[in-house]
Amino acid sequence: MKQVKDFIIIDNCKIGEAYCKMRLAPADGSILPEMLPGQFVEVAVETPGVLLRRPISINDVDRQANILTLLVRNAGRGTSALIDMKAGERLNLLLPLGNGFSTEAPAGARLILIGGGVGVAPLLYLGKVLKEKGFEPEFLLGARTVADLLSLDDFKAVGKVHVCTEDGSEGVKGFVTAHPCLSEKATRYYCCGPAPMMKAVAKVARQNGVDCEVSLENMMACGLGACLCCVEKTVKGNVCVCTEGPVFNINELTWE
Amino acid sequence: MANLSVNIGGLELQNPVMTASGTFGYGEEFTPFIDINRLGAYIIKGTTLNPRQGNDYPRMVETPAGMLNAVGLQNKGVDYFIEHIYPRIKDYKSHLIVNVSGANVDDYAETARRLHPLDGVKAIEVNISCPNVKEGGMAFGTTTSGAAAVTKAVREAYPGKTLIVKLSPNVTSIADIARAVEAEGADSVSLINTLMGMSIDVEKRRPHLSTVTGGLSGPAVRPVAVRMVWQVAKAVKIPVVGLGGIMNGRDAIEFMLAGARAIEIGTANFVDPAVTMKVIDYMEDYCQRHGISDINEIVGCI
Ligand SMILES: Cc1cc2nc3c(=O)[nH]c(=O)nc-3n(C[C@H](O)[C@H](O)[C@H](O)COP(=O)(O)OP(=O)(O)OC[C@H]3O[C@@H](n4cnc5c(N)ncnc54)[C@H](O)[C@@H]3O)c2cc1C
Ligand SMILES: Cc1cc2nc3c(=O)[nH]c(=O)nc-3n(C[C@H](O)[C@H](O)[C@H](O)COP(=O)(O)O)c2cc1C
Ligand code: FES
């Protein structure tokens, strides 16, 4: 059930200049609600000049410790205020929102989780859930340069990690679509990152006949399917990314 | 406890708090957070005669203390509403009000005619003020003759039930428009709809919205809205419904002091989906603190 809830920041670690990993626990000590990989939260950022909540993916859920993790990139006023927050401060979240990735697949399926930039955020929790279900998820993570590769160790703890950087400072040089791991057989790609990257991955998926789910980051106001601001054109017409997404199978989208 | 009930053109509301069209979906989206039965009324999404896909993405951008939107009345049309949505949402204790839009006078009248037989629809709010559709809406709301023509046609198609006309702030004299719709039989006027605005991404050198211009809402518009409510309340005898940037109970009371008999909450629902309940609680508390036995006492006391 969707809810509005106060959280306490357990810790907020800066990653380089532009990112942070924030760990949160419910302020009232209650158990975290059910959350699926690919779902997101809407964060109320109490800083001057920010009115609407900001959508942020669920990066990780630690049921045992009852902790929710967010990975945030500085994109403007709201996210930079989040990066500056300190342990012990409170944050109001609306959660859980959206549909999530599908985690069913045939036994032994080869599942590749492809992330670019801060788009890697939802893939950690997805990878963990897939692993719990008996799969061996592989990650293909791309970034402009080595400093933008986020929480590599967290991913390595879950599965095999392939890396690409545009400047060649780490892993294979170039875009993720150039990585040789995509030329081998696979069952499904899960992809989250900048739109041009997701479109390129969708194209490769079509060429290779691989099932593909992408997570969109359309601009949102309510996050609840009420305002119709976040729509994406699909084969069914305009649908709300905040309720019918953010995850879509590429066959539902009208991408070329 | 003070009396919070108010009367809007024949419709008795248990309290003055309503939701603004287009910001509250069909109400169902908010049931995890609020008890719809407690609202004065819930005004749902703009409904048109025929289905509309709305405008292209991007449809919104945040602006200082507000947001611009260009949704463009995306909805599945009045017949779909009556068949599939109405049965799910008609039984709340609070009143259901449908917001009606059209591309021409006949569309408005026909949509109103189809809604008229529904017992669960207690009133309609006619939107003659949408800045986001090319072919109509605001065109009617910006001249006294256009506003009068739509009101006249809808009044005939929708007899004996409460008719609220929602006014555009994008005019030189909103009081003149209000008088024109009152003369044609509107039971109440609500104001304001969004203020036309525009915002440009200077790095990409292109507008933030697919439609270039859009409708501004949120706290940024509140002082303009309060002023207009005050002017209109002095110009007409029918009850005025005030809205525009109401974020909390204090803001709601401000509108009532300016002359609003009831209020609507819009953009604030996006920030706090439970805000409507808090505003009702605030009104009770306000009346108690100020020794007011009936909230109607404060309406238009400025
Ligand atoms: C479902 C979803 C999940 C997301 N997950 C994450 C995440 O895990 N980590 C993360 O860092 N970011 C994530 N984002 C993007 C994040 O919401 C935006 O970066 C943030 O809202 C920008 O707010 P701001 O106040 O910092 O920027 P603003 O000052 O409001 O704007 C700065 C720039 O950010 C862009 N922007 C504003 N809102 C959005 C938006 N909703 N989506 C994309 N760009 C936007 C604007 O175009 C503008 O150019 C997600 C977005 C969505 C829709
Ligand atoms: C996303 C969005 C969609 C809207 N859709 C409608 C609509 O369909 N019909 C209508 O009459 N007004 C519509 N409005 C206008 C609001 O009902 C309200 O008049 C306006 O937002 C000002 O109030 P606020 O500042 O409290 O939001 C919409 C506003 C927003 C933000
Ligand atoms: S953000 Fe409001 S409908 Fe999706």
XYZ file of C-alpha atoms and ligand atoms in Angstrom:
646
model
C 0.000 0.000 0.000
C 1.269 3.464 -0.934
C 2.060 5.643 2.049
C 3.572 8.919 3.186
C 6.235 8.233 5.759
C 8.960 10.020 7.694
C 12.409 8.476 7.551
C 15.594 9.137 9.500
C 18.862 9.350 7.630
C 21.161 6.664 9.062
C 24.084 7.881 6.982
C 24.631 9.815 3.779
C 27.908 9.047 2.031
C 29.190 11.316 -0.689
C 30.516 9.487 -3.732
C 32.784 11.947 -5.480
C 31.399 15.463 -5.874
C 28.157 14.713 -7.597
C 26.620 11.661 -5.928
C 25.518 10.320 -2.587
C 24.332 7.034 -1.173
C 21.743 7.666 1.499
C 20.547 5.005 3.931
C 17.163 5.553 5.553
C 15.077 3.903 8.259
C 11.407 4.568 9.124
C 11.344 7.259 11.816
C 8.612 5.500 13.786
C 10.543 2.238 13.865
C 7.938 0.441 11.759
C 8.801 -2.289 9.261
C 9.522 -1.098 5.701
C 6.602 -1.633 3.336
C 6.832 -4.261 0.583
C 8.926 -2.839 -2.259
C 9.683 -4.331 -5.647
C 12.857 -3.751 -7.646
C 12.255 -0.951 -10.155
C 9.789 0.868 -7.914
C 10.619 4.370 -6.719
C 9.900 6.861 -3.964
C 8.970 10.544 -4.119
C 11.081 12.594 -1.742
C 9.879 15.842 -0.204
C 12.933 18.101 -0.282
C 12.556 20.866 2.246
C 14.743 23.510 0.752
C 13.895 26.938 -0.657
C 12.983 26.854 -4.329
C 11.747 23.269 -4.361
C 7.992 22.682 -4.395
C 7.289 19.258 -5.853
C 8.582 15.928 -4.606
C 11.509 14.373 -6.475
C 11.288 10.814 -7.833
C 14.226 8.592 -6.823
C 14.628 4.858 -7.496
C 14.856 2.274 -4.777
C 18.548 1.366 -4.860
C 18.515 -1.277 -2.175
C 16.321 -2.710 0.560
C 17.897 -4.428 3.525
C 15.006 -6.248 5.203
C 17.117 -7.509 8.077
C 18.390 -4.064 9.044
C 15.082 -2.434 7.934
C 17.006 0.047 5.786
C 16.190 1.593 2.439
C 18.998 2.972 0.266
C 18.834 5.726 -2.355
C 21.546 6.678 -4.808
C 21.319 10.326 -5.842
C 23.031 12.353 -8.535
C 23.237 16.126 -8.286
C 20.971 17.307 -11.098
C 19.756 20.574 -9.608
C 18.345 22.283 -6.537
C 16.484 19.345 -5.040
C 19.073 16.638 -5.508
C 21.941 18.865 -4.362
C 20.031 19.572 -1.131
C 19.638 15.799 -0.654
C 23.377 15.298 -1.102
C 24.040 17.878 1.613
C 21.766 16.229 4.187
C 23.313 14.717 7.301
C 22.776 11.600 9.395
C 19.951 12.076 11.895
C 17.940 14.446 9.700
C 14.414 13.549 8.643
C 13.082 13.005 5.152
C 9.458 12.514 4.124
C 8.881 9.878 1.426
C 5.887 8.817 -0.616
C 6.332 5.117 -1.385
C 6.389 2.597 -2.945
C 5.471 3.905 -6.400
C 5.368 2.399 -9.879
C 5.271 -1.140 -11.191
C 8.801 -2.599 -11.011
C 10.801 -4.996 -13.197
C 9.547 -8.492 -13.909
C 11.561 -11.026 -11.972
C 10.118 -14.199 -13.490
C 12.247 -16.021 -16.071
C 12.955 -19.598 -17.122
C 15.462 -21.439 -14.909
C 19.013 -20.783 -16.018
C 18.045 -17.639 -17.920
C 20.882 -15.252 -18.757
C 19.805 -11.872 -17.404
C 21.904 -8.788 -18.099
C 21.283 -5.637 -16.060
C 22.520 -2.636 -18.019
C 22.936 0.713 -16.301
C 24.306 4.085 -17.309
C 25.259 6.880 -14.911
C 22.890 7.123 -11.953
C 20.588 4.757 -13.871
C 22.482 1.951 -12.190
C 20.494 2.788 -9.017
C 17.538 0.402 -9.356
C 19.705 -2.423 -10.733
C 21.348 -3.293 -7.417
C 18.092 -4.241 -5.710
C 16.930 -5.957 -8.895
C 20.133 -7.992 -9.030
C 19.746 -9.053 -5.409
C 16.161 -10.186 -5.908
C 17.096 -12.095 -9.070
C 19.939 -13.779 -7.230
C 17.601 -14.769 -4.383
C 15.390 -16.363 -7.009
C 18.271 -18.548 -8.136
C 19.478 -16.616 -11.193
C 23.010 -15.427 -11.831
C 22.488 -11.823 -12.902
C 25.271 -10.046 -14.792
C 25.761 -6.297 -14.718
C 26.917 -4.137 -17.586
C 27.625 -0.696 -16.197
C 28.550 2.323 -18.251
C 29.703 5.819 -17.400
C 31.475 8.771 -18.978
C 34.583 8.189 -16.928
C 35.799 5.997 -14.083
C 34.752 8.521 -11.403
C 31.121 8.176 -12.492
C 31.036 4.407 -11.977
C 28.980 4.134 -8.811
C 29.183 1.523 -6.045
C 30.985 -1.069 -8.157
C 31.743 -3.172 -5.088
C 28.047 -3.479 -4.219
C 27.377 -4.855 -7.689
C 30.375 -7.202 -7.602
C 28.960 -8.757 -4.442
C 25.831 -9.739 -6.366
C 27.091 -10.883 -9.759
C 29.581 -10.599 -12.556
C 30.252 -6.972 -13.528
C 31.181 -5.746 -17.025
C 32.286 -2.140 -17.307
C 32.380 0.439 -20.099
C 33.605 4.020 -19.986
C 33.340 6.527 -22.779
C 36.914 7.718 -22.230
C 38.330 4.254 -21.678
C 39.490 5.062 -18.139
C 38.042 1.724 -16.971
C 36.829 -1.428 -18.739
C 35.894 -1.399 -22.399
C 36.127 1.983 -24.119
C 32.876 3.225 -25.611
C 29.136 2.935 -25.015
C 27.577 -0.093 -23.322
C 26.200 -1.287 -26.643
C 29.788 -1.857 -27.808
C 30.524 -4.315 -25.006
C 31.223 -7.875 -26.227
C 29.010 -9.392 -23.493
C 25.977 -8.273 -25.496
C 27.007 -10.290 -28.513
C 26.562 -13.535 -26.592
C 23.141 -15.135 -26.152
C 20.866 -13.730 -23.441
C 17.300 -14.117 -22.201
C 16.529 -10.581 -21.087
C 18.122 -7.169 -20.739
C 17.031 -4.802 -18.014
C 18.118 -1.260 -18.732
C 18.087 2.056 -16.882
C 20.012 5.154 -17.864
C 19.876 8.198 -20.120
C 17.229 7.961 -22.860
C 19.706 7.714 -25.783
C 21.421 4.794 -24.068
C 18.161 2.958 -23.402
C 17.111 3.462 -27.013
C 20.439 2.079 -28.222
C 20.126 -0.948 -25.940
C 16.550 -1.496 -27.121
C 17.839 -1.582 -30.681
C 20.482 -4.178 -29.832
C 17.840 -6.228 -28.002
C 15.640 -6.221 -31.101
C 18.558 -7.218 -33.320
C 19.542 -10.038 -30.972
C 15.971 -11.138 -30.324
C 16.379 -10.552 -26.589
C 13.499 -9.558 -24.331
C 14.132 -6.058 -22.918
C 12.727 -3.924 -20.124
C 13.644 -0.282 -19.666
C 12.993 2.104 -16.769
C 11.957 5.613 -17.832
C 12.631 8.862 -15.988
C 9.883 11.149 -17.239
C 9.265 14.397 -15.377
C 6.726 13.816 -12.634
C 4.522 15.916 -10.400
C 2.233 13.663 -8.333
C 3.705 10.183 -8.761
C 0.206 8.776 -8.241
C -1.392 8.740 -11.687
C -3.475 11.811 -10.871
C -1.941 14.703 -12.829
C -1.115 13.000 -16.172
C 2.097 15.006 -16.498
C 4.472 12.042 -16.833
C 2.959 10.313 -19.858
C 4.858 8.227 -22.386
C 3.485 7.302 -25.815
C 2.892 3.567 -25.959
C 1.085 1.154 -28.249
C -1.920 1.717 -25.938
C -1.715 5.524 -26.257
C -0.414 7.922 -23.601
C 0.086 6.183 -20.274
C 1.391 7.409 -16.925
C 4.989 6.416 -16.296
C 4.469 6.808 -12.544
C 1.804 4.103 -12.318
C 2.037 1.921 -15.440
C 5.822 2.325 -15.442
C 8.492 3.359 -14.802
C 9.403 -0.057 -16.238
C 8.179 -0.905 -19.722
C 8.881 -3.774 -22.037
C 10.280 -2.202 -25.206
C 7.448 -3.845 -27.167
C 5.005 -1.554 -25.353
C 6.867 1.589 -26.428
C 6.758 3.357 -29.749
C 10.517 3.776 -29.960
C 11.978 3.346 -33.455
C -17.622 22.483 17.285
C -18.180 25.229 14.733
C -20.438 24.755 11.736
C -18.293 24.237 8.660
C -21.077 23.498 6.197
C -21.562 25.913 3.329
C -23.982 26.181 0.426
C -22.747 26.501 -3.147
C -25.595 27.424 -5.427
C -28.036 24.988 -3.859
C -25.502 22.287 -3.058
C -24.884 21.804 0.652
C -21.267 20.891 1.428
C -20.324 19.437 4.823
C -17.263 21.694 4.770
C -15.740 24.176 2.304
C -12.892 21.913 1.137
C -12.960 20.562 -2.413
C -10.284 19.221 -4.750
C -9.304 21.057 -7.930
C -9.937 19.348 -11.240
C -6.948 17.708 -12.867
C -4.973 17.505 -9.643
C -6.965 14.776 -7.916
C -7.487 12.239 -10.695
C -10.766 10.435 -10.033
C -10.188 10.497 -6.285
C -9.248 6.820 -6.203
C -5.549 7.663 -6.489
C -5.770 9.320 -3.069
C -7.648 6.701 -1.057
C -4.432 5.344 0.513
C -3.895 8.767 2.105
C -7.256 10.357 2.836
C -10.875 9.582 3.596
C -12.745 10.983 0.605
C -15.955 10.889 2.661
C -14.639 13.796 4.715
C -14.258 16.218 1.783
C -16.810 18.915 1.067
C -16.765 17.683 -2.521
C -14.325 16.085 -4.903
C -14.005 17.589 -8.346
C -12.551 15.139 -10.823
C -10.564 15.351 -14.043
C -11.685 17.505 -16.946
C -14.144 15.501 -19.047
C -14.921 16.105 -22.707
C -17.498 14.751 -25.142
C -14.938 12.733 -27.099
C -11.761 11.012 -25.899
C -8.630 13.153 -25.952
C -4.990 12.000 -25.951
C -3.794 15.317 -24.529
C -0.597 17.114 -25.472
C 2.811 15.634 -26.171
C 5.393 15.116 -23.448
C 6.925 17.139 -21.772
C 3.856 18.414 -20.039
C 5.227 19.948 -16.882
C 8.095 21.912 -15.434
C 8.620 23.271 -11.960
C 8.941 27.073 -11.763
C 9.593 29.363 -8.791
C 6.961 28.451 -6.169
C 4.824 26.750 -8.764
C 4.599 24.614 -11.850
C 3.594 24.969 -15.456
C 1.458 22.232 -16.968
C 0.222 21.452 -20.442
C -1.716 18.238 -19.955
C -4.319 19.244 -22.524
C -7.384 17.553 -21.056
C -6.340 13.947 -21.601
C -9.422 11.853 -20.806
C -11.426 8.982 -22.270
C -14.572 10.981 -22.949
C -17.873 11.344 -21.106
C -19.409 8.030 -22.205
C -16.414 6.045 -20.987
C -16.580 7.982 -17.735
C -20.261 7.194 -17.232
C -19.871 3.528 -18.019
C -16.575 2.618 -16.401
C -15.474 5.208 -13.864
C -18.644 6.682 -12.408
C -19.881 3.346 -10.957
C -16.625 2.984 -9.004
C -16.610 6.457 -7.454
C -20.246 7.498 -7.041
C -20.921 6.211 -3.537
C -18.761 8.357 -1.315
C -20.556 10.399 1.320
C -18.967 13.527 -0.094
C -20.287 15.077 -3.308
C -18.925 14.127 -6.708
C -18.541 17.079 -9.086
C -17.493 16.586 -12.703
C -15.402 19.214 -14.467
C -16.553 19.676 -18.068
C -14.603 21.021 -21.035
C -15.344 21.379 -24.702
C -14.043 22.511 -28.041
C -17.271 24.289 -28.934
C -20.562 25.301 -27.329
C -22.383 22.190 -28.514
C -19.756 19.890 -27.023
C -20.112 21.556 -23.626
C -23.890 21.319 -23.733
C -23.933 17.689 -24.885
C -21.448 16.592 -22.222
C -23.545 18.337 -19.553
C -26.720 16.714 -20.927
C -25.199 13.227 -20.619
C -24.081 13.844 -17.040
C -27.397 15.346 -15.958
C -29.275 12.070 -15.276
C -26.567 10.702 -12.954
C -27.768 10.926 -9.348
C -24.242 10.594 -8.031
C -23.057 13.680 -9.898
C -24.219 16.506 -7.683
C -22.919 19.377 -9.761
C -20.790 20.176 -12.754
C -17.993 22.672 -12.965
C -17.696 24.074 -16.464
C -14.135 24.871 -17.425
C -14.216 27.838 -19.784
C -10.654 28.584 -18.961
C -8.237 25.860 -19.991
C -5.148 27.500 -21.469
C -3.804 24.211 -22.837
C -6.036 23.308 -25.733
C -5.828 25.189 -28.971
C -9.336 24.885 -30.249
C -11.326 26.045 -27.269
C -11.638 26.294 -23.567
C -10.022 29.585 -22.843
C -11.364 31.184 -26.007
C -14.768 31.118 -24.296
C -13.483 32.279 -20.967
C -11.750 35.407 -22.188
C -14.716 37.317 -23.574
C -17.983 38.108 -21.844
C -19.932 37.017 -24.920
C -18.124 33.667 -25.152
C -18.519 32.971 -21.444
C -22.189 33.899 -21.622
C -22.819 31.677 -24.651
C -21.334 28.580 -23.034
C -23.136 29.198 -19.750
C -26.462 29.692 -21.512
C -26.142 26.479 -23.521
C -25.001 24.403 -20.546
C -27.705 25.877 -18.316
C -30.357 24.678 -20.754
C -28.770 21.240 -21.005
C -28.319 20.943 -17.246
C -31.458 22.278 -15.548
C -32.251 22.120 -11.855
C -28.802 20.989 -10.671
C -25.860 23.029 -9.476
C -23.822 24.626 -12.240
C -20.450 26.116 -11.355
C -18.528 28.036 -14.011
C -14.754 28.062 -13.663
C -13.178 31.327 -14.728
C -9.909 32.142 -16.413
C -7.548 34.644 -14.818
C -6.120 35.451 -18.256
C -8.483 38.385 -18.772
C -8.518 42.112 -18.195
C -11.630 42.150 -16.001
C -12.591 38.877 -14.361
C -15.496 40.608 -12.598
C -17.118 41.376 -15.966
C -16.900 37.720 -16.999
C -18.336 36.659 -13.639
C -21.305 39.001 -14.065
C -21.898 37.658 -17.573
C -22.100 34.018 -16.451
C -24.223 34.947 -13.436
C -26.688 36.635 -15.780
C -26.960 33.420 -17.816
C -27.870 31.329 -14.808
C -24.640 30.012 -13.301
C -25.228 28.990 -9.673
C -21.654 29.679 -8.662
C -18.286 30.678 -10.082
C -14.926 29.130 -9.238
C -11.619 30.856 -9.785
C -8.865 30.805 -10.713
C -7.804 28.368 -13.346
C -4.116 28.447 -14.240
C -2.358 31.618 -15.348
C -0.807 31.348 -18.772
C 2.967 31.156 -18.517
C 6.133 30.038 -20.260
C 9.580 28.763 -19.360
C 12.666 28.143 -21.482
C 15.581 25.739 -21.042
C 18.399 28.138 -21.795
C 21.037 25.409 -22.266
C 18.976 23.558 -24.847
C 17.470 26.814 -26.118
C 14.007 25.407 -26.286
C 10.802 25.702 -24.264
C 10.339 23.287 -21.358
C 6.842 22.352 -22.517
C 5.907 20.667 -25.796
C 3.209 23.311 -26.240
C 5.631 26.211 -25.535
C 3.145 27.889 -23.156
C 1.296 26.290 -20.258
C -0.748 26.936 -17.144
C 0.902 28.198 -13.979
C -0.356 26.882 -10.639
C 0.851 26.639 -7.067
C 1.778 29.261 -4.451
C 3.148 31.589 -7.150
C -0.385 32.435 -8.295
C -1.975 32.799 -4.859
C -1.884 36.588 -4.423
C -3.354 37.026 -7.905
C -6.068 34.504 -7.112
C -6.934 36.094 -3.763
C -7.248 39.500 -5.426
C -9.517 38.111 -8.142
C -11.725 36.268 -5.664
C -12.086 39.503 -3.710
C -13.048 41.443 -6.860
C -15.506 38.817 -8.094
C -17.136 38.326 -4.687
C -17.939 42.046 -4.694
C -19.308 41.901 -8.254
C -21.740 38.965 -8.058
C -24.406 37.616 -5.695
C -23.815 33.936 -6.412
C -21.319 32.100 -4.197
C -17.673 32.186 -5.191
C -15.345 29.188 -4.964
C -11.727 30.231 -4.478
C -8.574 28.447 -5.527
C -5.055 29.015 -6.718
C -1.993 28.085 -4.709
C -3.707 26.953 -1.528
C -1.060 24.901 0.283
C -2.512 24.743 3.800
C -5.311 25.795 6.118
C -4.046 29.328 6.498
C -4.197 29.878 2.752
C -7.727 28.444 2.610
C -8.936 30.873 5.288
C -7.308 33.737 3.369
C -9.514 32.944 0.356
C -12.632 32.779 2.526
C -11.852 36.149 4.082
C -11.508 37.527 0.554
C -14.979 36.284 -0.328
C -14.818 32.575 -1.164
C -17.682 30.474 0.237
C -15.702 27.294 -0.490
C -12.205 26.513 -1.712
C -10.418 23.995 -3.922
C -7.005 22.467 -3.399
C -4.927 21.660 -6.481
C -1.161 21.508 -6.812
C -0.791 21.014 -3.037
C -2.151 17.467 -3.483
C 1.078 16.623 -5.321
C 3.229 17.817 -2.450
C 1.180 16.231 0.321
C -1.536 13.812 -0.777
C -3.189 14.184 2.649
C -3.297 18.003 2.577
C -7.095 18.219 2.185
C -7.669 16.498 5.539
C -5.217 18.843 7.218
C -7.040 21.872 5.808
C -10.370 20.652 7.208
C -8.756 20.120 10.608
C -7.208 23.579 10.444
C -10.588 25.189 9.732
C -12.089 23.570 12.813
C -9.175 24.728 14.878
C -9.268 28.240 13.394
C -12.941 28.669 14.230
C -12.326 27.529 17.778
C -9.345 29.845 18.257
C -11.297 32.823 16.927
C -14.568 32.038 18.689
C -16.413 31.544 15.405
C -19.524 29.370 15.602
C -20.214 29.276 11.867
C -17.522 29.493 9.198
C -19.923 31.425 6.969
C -19.352 34.392 9.294
C -15.876 34.998 7.931
C -16.740 34.807 4.226
C -15.950 38.090 2.489
C -15.364 40.046 5.679
C -12.558 41.994 3.998
C 11.142 7.014 -11.779
C 12.354 7.887 -11.609
C 13.427 7.395 -10.895
C 14.563 8.197 -10.706
N 15.585 7.683 -9.968
C 16.661 8.446 -9.676
C 17.683 7.963 -8.824
O 17.653 6.833 -8.331
N 18.723 8.790 -8.553
C 18.792 10.055 -9.068
O 19.746 10.758 -8.766
N 17.839 10.534 -9.894
C 16.761 9.771 -10.208
N 15.760 10.285 -11.018
C 15.905 11.621 -11.589
C 15.571 12.672 -10.535
O 14.217 12.567 -10.196
C 15.870 14.091 -11.054
O 17.227 14.221 -11.301
C 15.433 15.123 -10.024
O 14.048 15.169 -9.925
C 15.946 16.500 -10.385
O 15.537 17.379 -9.354
P 16.399 18.667 -8.962
O 15.605 19.495 -8.056
O 17.730 18.229 -8.464
O 16.612 19.328 -10.352
P 15.837 20.599 -10.912
O 16.549 21.795 -10.413
O 14.391 20.461 -10.686
O 16.120 20.381 -12.431
C 17.442 20.240 -12.894
C 17.412 19.383 -14.100
O 16.952 18.076 -13.771
C 15.980 17.666 -14.700
N 14.898 16.960 -14.025
C 13.982 17.493 -13.202
N 13.108 16.571 -12.828
C 13.474 15.431 -13.438
C 12.954 14.130 -13.478
N 11.832 13.797 -12.830
N 13.592 13.213 -14.210
C 14.706 13.526 -14.883
N 15.247 14.739 -14.896
C 14.634 15.675 -14.196
C 15.413 18.903 -15.323
O 15.145 18.676 -16.691
C 16.477 19.926 -15.166
O 17.205 20.117 -16.332
C 14.620 9.499 -11.240
C 13.537 9.996 -11.971
C 12.408 9.213 -12.138
C 11.237 9.752 -12.888
C -1.718 19.093 -13.814
C -2.941 19.982 -13.764
C -4.068 19.626 -14.500
C -5.206 20.439 -14.485
N -6.328 20.065 -15.183
C -7.456 20.823 -15.104
C -8.667 20.426 -15.756
O -8.746 19.364 -16.383
N -9.760 21.232 -15.663
C -9.729 22.396 -14.939
O -10.736 23.087 -14.873
N -8.601 22.800 -14.318
C -7.476 22.039 -14.377
N -6.331 22.448 -13.712
C -6.338 23.710 -12.961
C -6.592 23.470 -11.476
O -7.844 22.851 -11.258
C -6.519 24.782 -10.696
O -7.473 25.671 -11.226
C -5.163 25.457 -10.776
O -4.137 24.482 -10.735
C -4.934 26.470 -9.662
O -5.002 25.881 -8.393
P -3.718 25.349 -7.573
O -2.707 26.447 -7.599
O -4.228 25.027 -6.221
O -3.224 24.135 -8.292
C -5.187 21.643 -13.723
C -4.045 21.986 -12.995
C -2.926 21.174 -12.995
C -1.720 21.577 -12.189
S 3.339 12.140 -12.131
Fe 1.255 12.636 -11.964
S 0.396 11.138 -13.229
Fe 2.449 10.532 -13.174
